[in-house]
Short mmCIF file of N, CA and C in Angstrom, two decimals:
data_model
loop_
_atom_site.label_atom_id
_atom_site.label_comp_id
_atom_site.label_asym_id
_atom_site.label_seq_id
_atom_site.Cartn_x
_atom_site.Cartn_y
_atom_site.Cartn_z
N UNK N 1 87.58 92.57 115.29
CA UNK N 1 88.02 93.88 114.87
C UNK N 1 86.77 94.75 114.68
N UNK N 2 86.80 95.97 115.22
CA UNK N 2 85.66 96.87 115.06
C UNK N 2 85.54 97.31 113.61
N UNK N 3 84.35 97.79 113.25
CA UNK N 3 84.17 98.26 111.87
C UNK N 3 85.05 99.48 111.60
N UNK N 4 85.29 100.32 112.63
CA UNK N 4 86.18 101.47 112.45
C UNK N 4 87.59 100.99 112.15
N UNK N 5 88.07 100.00 112.93
CA UNK N 5 89.41 99.48 112.72
C UNK N 5 89.52 98.82 111.35
N UNK N 6 88.48 98.08 110.94
CA UNK N 6 88.51 97.43 109.62
C UNK N 6 88.57 98.46 108.50
N UNK N 7 87.78 99.53 108.61
CA UNK N 7 87.81 100.57 107.58
C UNK N 7 89.16 101.27 107.55
N UNK N 8 89.71 101.54 108.73
CA UNK N 8 91.01 102.18 108.80
C UNK N 8 92.08 101.29 108.18
N UNK N 9 92.04 100.01 108.51
CA UNK N 9 93.01 99.07 107.94
C UNK N 9 92.89 98.99 106.43
N UNK N 10 91.67 99.16 105.92
CA UNK N 10 91.45 99.11 104.47
C UNK N 10 91.76 100.43 103.79
N UNK N 11 92.16 101.44 104.56
CA UNK N 11 92.48 102.74 103.99
C UNK N 11 91.25 103.57 103.66
N UNK N 12 90.11 103.28 104.31
CA UNK N 12 88.87 104.00 104.05
C UNK N 12 88.60 104.95 105.20
N UNK N 13 88.26 106.19 104.88
CA UNK N 13 87.89 107.17 105.89
C UNK N 13 86.88 108.13 105.27
N UNK N 14 86.10 108.77 106.10
CA UNK N 14 85.12 109.73 105.60
C UNK N 14 85.88 110.90 105.00
N UNK N 15 85.47 111.33 103.80
CA UNK N 15 86.17 112.43 103.13
C UNK N 15 85.46 113.75 103.29
N UNK N 16 84.25 113.84 102.75
CA UNK N 16 83.53 115.10 102.76
C UNK N 16 82.09 114.86 102.34
N UNK N 17 81.27 115.86 102.55
CA UNK N 17 79.91 115.89 102.02
C UNK N 17 79.92 116.94 100.91
N UNK N 18 79.28 116.64 99.79
CA UNK N 18 79.24 117.57 98.66
C UNK N 18 77.81 118.08 98.50
N UNK N 19 77.66 119.39 98.51
CA UNK N 19 76.39 120.04 98.20
C UNK N 19 76.52 120.65 96.81
N UNK N 20 75.45 120.59 96.05
CA UNK N 20 75.47 121.19 94.73
C UNK N 20 74.63 122.47 94.75
N UNK N 21 75.15 123.52 94.13
CA UNK N 21 74.47 124.81 94.10
C UNK N 21 74.43 125.29 92.65
N UNK N 22 73.42 126.09 92.35
CA UNK N 22 73.26 126.59 90.98
C UNK N 22 74.22 127.75 90.71
N UNK N 23 75.25 127.49 89.90
CA UNK N 23 76.16 128.52 89.44
C UNK N 23 77.00 129.16 90.53
N UNK N 24 77.80 130.14 90.12
CA UNK N 24 78.70 130.85 91.03
C UNK N 24 77.94 131.58 92.13
N UNK N 25 76.77 132.15 91.79
CA UNK N 25 75.98 132.86 92.80
C UNK N 25 75.49 131.90 93.87
N UNK N 26 75.08 130.71 93.48
CA UNK N 26 74.64 129.70 94.44
C UNK N 26 75.76 129.26 95.36
N UNK N 27 76.96 129.10 94.80
CA UNK N 27 78.12 128.75 95.62
C UNK N 27 78.39 129.87 96.63
N UNK N 28 78.41 131.11 96.16
CA UNK N 28 78.68 132.25 97.04
C UNK N 28 77.62 132.38 98.14
N UNK N 29 76.35 132.21 97.79
CA UNK N 29 75.27 132.28 98.78
C UNK N 29 75.41 131.17 99.83
N UNK N 30 75.75 129.97 99.37
CA UNK N 30 75.91 128.85 100.30
C UNK N 30 77.09 129.07 101.24
N UNK N 31 78.21 129.54 100.69
CA UNK N 31 79.38 129.84 101.52
C UNK N 31 79.01 130.88 102.57
N UNK N 32 78.33 131.93 102.15
CA UNK N 32 77.90 132.98 103.08
C UNK N 32 77.05 132.40 104.21
N UNK N 33 76.10 131.53 103.87
CA UNK N 33 75.22 130.93 104.86
C UNK N 33 76.00 130.05 105.84
N UNK N 34 76.77 129.10 105.34
CA UNK N 34 77.45 128.16 106.23
C UNK N 34 78.56 128.82 107.03
N UNK N 35 79.18 129.86 106.47
CA UNK N 35 80.22 130.59 107.20
C UNK N 35 79.60 131.49 108.27
N UNK N 36 78.60 132.28 107.90
CA UNK N 36 78.09 133.28 108.82
C UNK N 36 76.97 132.79 109.73
N UNK N 37 76.17 131.83 109.29
CA UNK N 37 75.10 131.32 110.14
C UNK N 37 75.59 130.22 111.07
N UNK N 38 76.47 129.37 110.58
CA UNK N 38 76.91 128.23 111.38
C UNK N 38 78.37 128.30 111.80
N UNK N 39 79.12 129.26 111.29
CA UNK N 39 80.49 129.45 111.74
C UNK N 39 81.52 128.52 111.13
N UNK N 40 81.19 127.86 110.02
CA UNK N 40 82.18 127.02 109.36
C UNK N 40 83.31 127.89 108.82
N UNK N 41 84.50 127.33 108.76
CA UNK N 41 85.68 128.04 108.27
C UNK N 41 85.85 127.78 106.78
N UNK N 42 86.04 128.85 106.00
CA UNK N 42 86.27 128.71 104.57
C UNK N 42 87.73 128.31 104.37
N UNK N 43 87.93 127.15 103.73
CA UNK N 43 89.27 126.65 103.44
C UNK N 43 89.70 127.13 102.06
N UNK N 44 88.81 126.97 101.08
CA UNK N 44 89.05 127.43 99.70
C UNK N 44 87.72 127.88 99.12
N UNK N 45 87.79 128.87 98.22
CA UNK N 45 86.56 129.34 97.58
C UNK N 45 86.89 129.92 96.21
N UNK N 46 86.31 129.32 95.18
CA UNK N 46 86.40 129.86 93.82
C UNK N 46 84.97 130.08 93.35
N UNK N 47 84.79 130.55 92.12
CA UNK N 47 83.44 130.74 91.60
C UNK N 47 82.67 129.43 91.50
N UNK N 48 83.37 128.35 91.20
CA UNK N 48 82.69 127.08 90.95
C UNK N 48 82.78 126.07 92.07
N UNK N 49 83.52 126.38 93.13
CA UNK N 49 83.78 125.35 94.13
C UNK N 49 84.21 126.00 95.43
N UNK N 50 83.79 125.42 96.55
CA UNK N 50 84.23 125.91 97.85
C UNK N 50 84.38 124.73 98.79
N UNK N 51 85.29 124.85 99.73
CA UNK N 51 85.44 123.86 100.79
C UNK N 51 85.41 124.60 102.11
N UNK N 52 84.57 124.12 103.03
CA UNK N 52 84.47 124.68 104.36
C UNK N 52 84.74 123.56 105.35
N UNK N 53 85.10 123.91 106.59
CA UNK N 53 85.43 122.90 107.59
C UNK N 53 84.95 123.35 108.96
N UNK N 54 84.69 122.36 109.81
CA UNK N 54 84.41 122.61 111.22
C UNK N 54 84.78 121.36 112.00
N UNK N 55 84.86 121.50 113.30
CA UNK N 55 85.17 120.35 114.15
C UNK N 55 84.03 119.34 114.11
N UNK N 56 84.31 118.15 114.62
CA UNK N 56 83.28 117.12 114.67
C UNK N 56 83.09 116.68 116.11
N UNK N 57 82.01 115.99 116.36
CA UNK N 57 81.75 115.46 117.69
C UNK N 57 80.74 116.28 118.43
N UNK N 58 80.41 115.81 119.61
CA UNK N 58 79.39 116.45 120.44
C UNK N 58 79.94 117.62 121.21
N UNK N 59 79.17 118.08 122.17
CA UNK N 59 79.58 119.20 123.01
C UNK N 59 80.84 118.85 123.76
N UNK N 60 81.63 119.86 124.07
CA UNK N 60 82.87 119.71 124.82
C UNK N 60 83.81 118.70 124.19
N UNK N 61 83.79 118.61 122.86
CA UNK N 61 84.65 117.72 122.08
C UNK N 61 84.44 116.25 122.40
N UNK N 62 83.29 115.90 122.95
CA UNK N 62 82.96 114.49 123.16
C UNK N 62 82.21 114.02 121.93
N UNK N 63 82.52 112.83 121.42
CA UNK N 63 81.80 112.34 120.25
C UNK N 63 80.32 112.25 120.53
N UNK N 64 79.50 112.64 119.55
CA UNK N 64 78.07 112.50 119.68
C UNK N 64 77.72 111.03 119.56
N UNK N 65 76.48 110.67 119.91
CA UNK N 65 76.08 109.28 119.86
C UNK N 65 76.19 108.71 118.46
N UNK N 66 76.00 109.55 117.43
CA UNK N 66 76.06 109.05 116.06
C UNK N 66 77.48 108.81 115.59
N UNK N 67 78.48 109.36 116.30
CA UNK N 67 79.86 109.16 115.87
C UNK N 67 80.73 108.61 116.99
N UNK N 68 80.11 107.97 118.01
CA UNK N 68 80.86 107.54 119.18
C UNK N 68 81.88 106.45 118.87
N UNK N 69 81.76 105.74 117.77
CA UNK N 69 82.72 104.70 117.44
C UNK N 69 83.92 105.25 116.68
N UNK N 70 83.94 106.54 116.41
CA UNK N 70 85.03 107.15 115.66
C UNK N 70 85.86 108.01 116.61
N UNK N 71 87.10 107.62 116.91
CA UNK N 71 87.92 108.41 117.80
C UNK N 71 88.16 109.81 117.24
N UNK N 72 88.09 110.82 118.10
CA UNK N 72 88.27 112.21 117.67
C UNK N 72 89.57 112.40 116.90
N UNK N 73 90.68 111.89 117.44
CA UNK N 73 91.97 112.15 116.83
C UNK N 73 92.10 111.53 115.45
N UNK N 74 91.33 110.48 115.16
CA UNK N 74 91.45 109.80 113.86
C UNK N 74 90.55 110.40 112.80
N UNK N 75 89.58 111.19 113.23
CA UNK N 75 88.56 111.60 112.27
C UNK N 75 88.79 112.97 111.67
N UNK N 76 89.59 113.84 112.27
CA UNK N 76 89.87 115.15 111.71
C UNK N 76 88.66 116.05 111.70
N UNK N 77 88.64 116.98 110.77
CA UNK N 77 87.56 117.95 110.67
C UNK N 77 86.51 117.49 109.66
N UNK N 78 85.29 117.91 109.90
CA UNK N 78 84.21 117.70 108.94
C UNK N 78 84.45 118.66 107.78
N UNK N 79 84.38 118.16 106.56
CA UNK N 79 84.58 119.01 105.39
C UNK N 79 83.31 119.03 104.54
N UNK N 80 82.90 120.22 104.18
CA UNK N 80 81.73 120.44 103.33
C UNK N 80 82.22 121.09 102.04
N UNK N 81 81.96 120.42 100.92
CA UNK N 81 82.31 120.96 99.62
C UNK N 81 81.04 121.45 98.95
N UNK N 82 81.08 122.63 98.38
CA UNK N 82 79.95 123.18 97.63
C UNK N 82 80.40 123.33 96.19
N UNK N 83 79.67 122.71 95.29
CA UNK N 83 80.07 122.65 93.88
C UNK N 83 79.01 123.29 93.00
N UNK N 84 79.44 124.08 92.05
CA UNK N 84 78.54 124.71 91.09
C UNK N 84 78.11 123.70 90.04
N UNK N 85 76.78 123.61 89.81
CA UNK N 85 76.24 122.76 88.75
C UNK N 85 75.13 123.53 88.04
N UNK N 86 74.80 123.12 86.86
CA UNK N 86 73.72 123.75 86.11
C UNK N 86 72.59 122.78 85.79
N UNK N 87 72.85 121.49 85.89
CA UNK N 87 71.87 120.47 85.54
C UNK N 87 70.71 120.44 86.53
N UNK N 88 69.49 120.49 86.04
CA UNK N 88 68.31 120.40 86.91
C UNK N 88 68.30 119.10 87.70
N UNK N 89 68.72 118.01 87.06
CA UNK N 89 68.73 116.71 87.74
C UNK N 89 69.61 116.77 88.99
N UNK N 90 70.76 117.40 88.89
CA UNK N 90 71.66 117.48 90.03
C UNK N 90 71.14 118.39 91.14
N UNK N 91 70.21 119.26 90.81
CA UNK N 91 69.67 120.18 91.80
C UNK N 91 68.34 119.70 92.37
N UNK N 92 67.86 118.56 91.91
CA UNK N 92 66.56 118.04 92.32
C UNK N 92 66.63 117.34 93.67
N UNK N 93 65.46 117.15 94.25
CA UNK N 93 65.36 116.41 95.50
C UNK N 93 65.97 115.04 95.31
N UNK N 94 66.60 114.54 96.33
CA UNK N 94 67.26 113.26 96.25
C UNK N 94 68.75 113.39 96.09
N UNK N 95 69.21 114.55 95.63
CA UNK N 95 70.64 114.78 95.50
C UNK N 95 71.21 115.56 96.69
N UNK N 96 70.36 116.13 97.51
CA UNK N 96 70.82 116.95 98.63
C UNK N 96 71.00 116.09 99.88
N UNK N 97 72.21 116.06 100.44
CA UNK N 97 72.39 115.31 101.68
C UNK N 97 71.75 116.06 102.84
N UNK N 98 71.46 115.34 103.90
CA UNK N 98 70.96 115.95 105.12
C UNK N 98 72.16 116.11 106.05
N UNK N 99 72.46 117.33 106.43
CA UNK N 99 73.59 117.62 107.29
C UNK N 99 73.10 117.81 108.71
N UNK N 100 73.82 117.28 109.68
CA UNK N 100 73.49 117.51 111.08
C UNK N 100 74.68 118.17 111.76
N UNK N 101 74.39 119.12 112.62
CA UNK N 101 75.42 119.83 113.36
C UNK N 101 75.06 119.80 114.83
N UNK N 102 76.05 119.58 115.69
CA UNK N 102 75.87 119.71 117.13
C UNK N 102 76.11 121.18 117.47
N UNK N 103 75.20 121.79 118.21
CA UNK N 103 75.35 123.20 118.57
C UNK N 103 75.18 123.37 120.06
N UNK N 104 75.80 124.41 120.61
CA UNK N 104 75.70 124.67 122.04
C UNK N 104 74.43 125.42 122.41
N UNK N 105 73.94 126.29 121.53
CA UNK N 105 72.76 127.10 121.82
C UNK N 105 71.80 127.03 120.63
N UNK N 106 70.80 126.15 120.75
CA UNK N 106 69.86 125.91 119.65
C UNK N 106 69.12 127.18 119.26
N UNK N 107 68.58 127.91 120.22
CA UNK N 107 67.78 129.10 119.90
C UNK N 107 68.61 130.15 119.16
N UNK N 108 69.83 130.38 119.63
CA UNK N 108 70.69 131.38 118.99
C UNK N 108 71.08 130.92 117.57
N UNK N 109 71.38 129.64 117.42
CA UNK N 109 71.79 129.13 116.11
C UNK N 109 70.63 129.19 115.12
N UNK N 110 69.43 128.81 115.55
CA UNK N 110 68.26 128.87 114.67
C UNK N 110 67.99 130.32 114.26
N UNK N 111 68.09 131.24 115.22
CA UNK N 111 67.85 132.66 114.91
C UNK N 111 68.89 133.18 113.90
N UNK N 112 70.15 132.81 114.09
CA UNK N 112 71.21 133.25 113.17
C UNK N 112 70.98 132.67 111.78
N UNK N 113 70.59 131.40 111.71
CA UNK N 113 70.30 130.77 110.41
C UNK N 113 69.12 131.46 109.72
N UNK N 114 68.10 131.81 110.48
CA UNK N 114 66.93 132.50 109.92
C UNK N 114 67.33 133.88 109.37
N UNK N 115 68.21 134.57 110.09
CA UNK N 115 68.69 135.87 109.61
C UNK N 115 69.47 135.75 108.31
N UNK N 116 70.09 134.59 108.10
CA UNK N 116 70.90 134.37 106.89
C UNK N 116 70.09 133.72 105.77
N UNK N 117 68.77 133.59 105.96
CA UNK N 117 67.93 133.07 104.90
C UNK N 117 67.47 131.63 105.09
N UNK N 118 67.90 130.99 106.17
CA UNK N 118 67.44 129.63 106.47
C UNK N 118 65.98 129.65 106.89
N UNK N 119 65.31 128.55 106.67
CA UNK N 119 63.88 128.46 106.99
C UNK N 119 63.66 127.25 107.89
N UNK N 120 63.03 127.48 109.04
CA UNK N 120 62.70 126.41 109.97
C UNK N 120 61.59 125.57 109.37
N UNK N 121 61.79 124.26 109.29
CA UNK N 121 60.81 123.35 108.72
C UNK N 121 60.12 122.61 109.86
N UNK N 122 59.16 123.27 110.49
CA UNK N 122 58.46 122.71 111.65
C UNK N 122 59.05 123.23 112.94
N UNK N 123 58.42 122.90 114.05
CA UNK N 123 58.89 123.40 115.34
C UNK N 123 60.17 122.69 115.81
N UNK N 124 60.87 123.31 116.74
CA UNK N 124 62.01 122.67 117.38
C UNK N 124 61.46 121.51 118.20
N UNK N 125 62.04 120.34 118.02
CA UNK N 125 61.58 119.13 118.71
C UNK N 125 62.47 118.89 119.92
N UNK N 126 61.84 118.63 121.07
CA UNK N 126 62.57 118.40 122.30
C UNK N 126 62.15 117.06 122.88
N UNK N 127 63.15 116.24 123.22
CA UNK N 127 62.89 114.97 123.90
C UNK N 127 63.92 114.84 125.02
N UNK N 128 63.87 113.74 125.74
CA UNK N 128 64.83 113.52 126.81
C UNK N 128 66.25 113.37 126.27
N UNK N 129 66.39 112.90 125.04
CA UNK N 129 67.71 112.64 124.47
C UNK N 129 68.29 113.79 123.67
N UNK N 130 67.42 114.56 123.01
CA UNK N 130 67.94 115.52 122.04
C UNK N 130 66.98 116.69 121.85
N UNK N 131 67.55 117.82 121.49
CA UNK N 131 66.78 118.98 121.02
C UNK N 131 67.15 119.13 119.56
N UNK N 132 66.16 119.14 118.67
CA UNK N 132 66.45 119.09 117.24
C UNK N 132 65.58 120.07 116.48
N UNK N 133 66.19 120.72 115.48
CA UNK N 133 65.42 121.55 114.56
C UNK N 133 65.83 121.15 113.15
N UNK N 134 64.91 121.32 112.22
CA UNK N 134 65.20 121.06 110.82
C UNK N 134 65.13 122.40 110.11
N UNK N 135 66.26 122.77 109.49
CA UNK N 135 66.36 124.03 108.77
C UNK N 135 66.64 123.73 107.29
N UNK N 136 66.05 124.51 106.45
CA UNK N 136 66.32 124.44 105.02
C UNK N 136 67.15 125.67 104.68
N UNK N 137 68.32 125.45 104.05
CA UNK N 137 69.18 126.59 103.77
C UNK N 137 68.62 127.43 102.64
N UNK N 138 69.23 128.55 102.41
CA UNK N 138 68.71 129.55 101.47
C UNK N 138 68.77 129.09 100.02
N UNK N 139 69.45 128.03 99.70
CA UNK N 139 69.55 127.56 98.33
C UNK N 139 68.67 126.37 98.14
#
């Protein structure tokens, strides 16, 4: 039995990634960035909490190499939750997940993220397998 089948049989599935932001302003700024720079859809948004969603998988709805063992129809949409917190510990390094997105046009996406306050952390890396950039969001 594959690990995907075993997890499914056990009732386990990926739920969401949670980002923590400082207060209502941090939540609003993060929603603005992920909605307008990356095109995620806002599902719910309050002062203290937001949920955004986007499709998953590689270009042309083909699973990317990192998710090739997960059938598209079983996995649903990627969900990003942004939660308001005030604790310094929760906002410190080590609590922030690293998010990866498959994009069709790297240059346009990086430019849009920069316009929304994102910061490129080093040059865009190009290899035979992948074109990758590391961006730090505005929060």
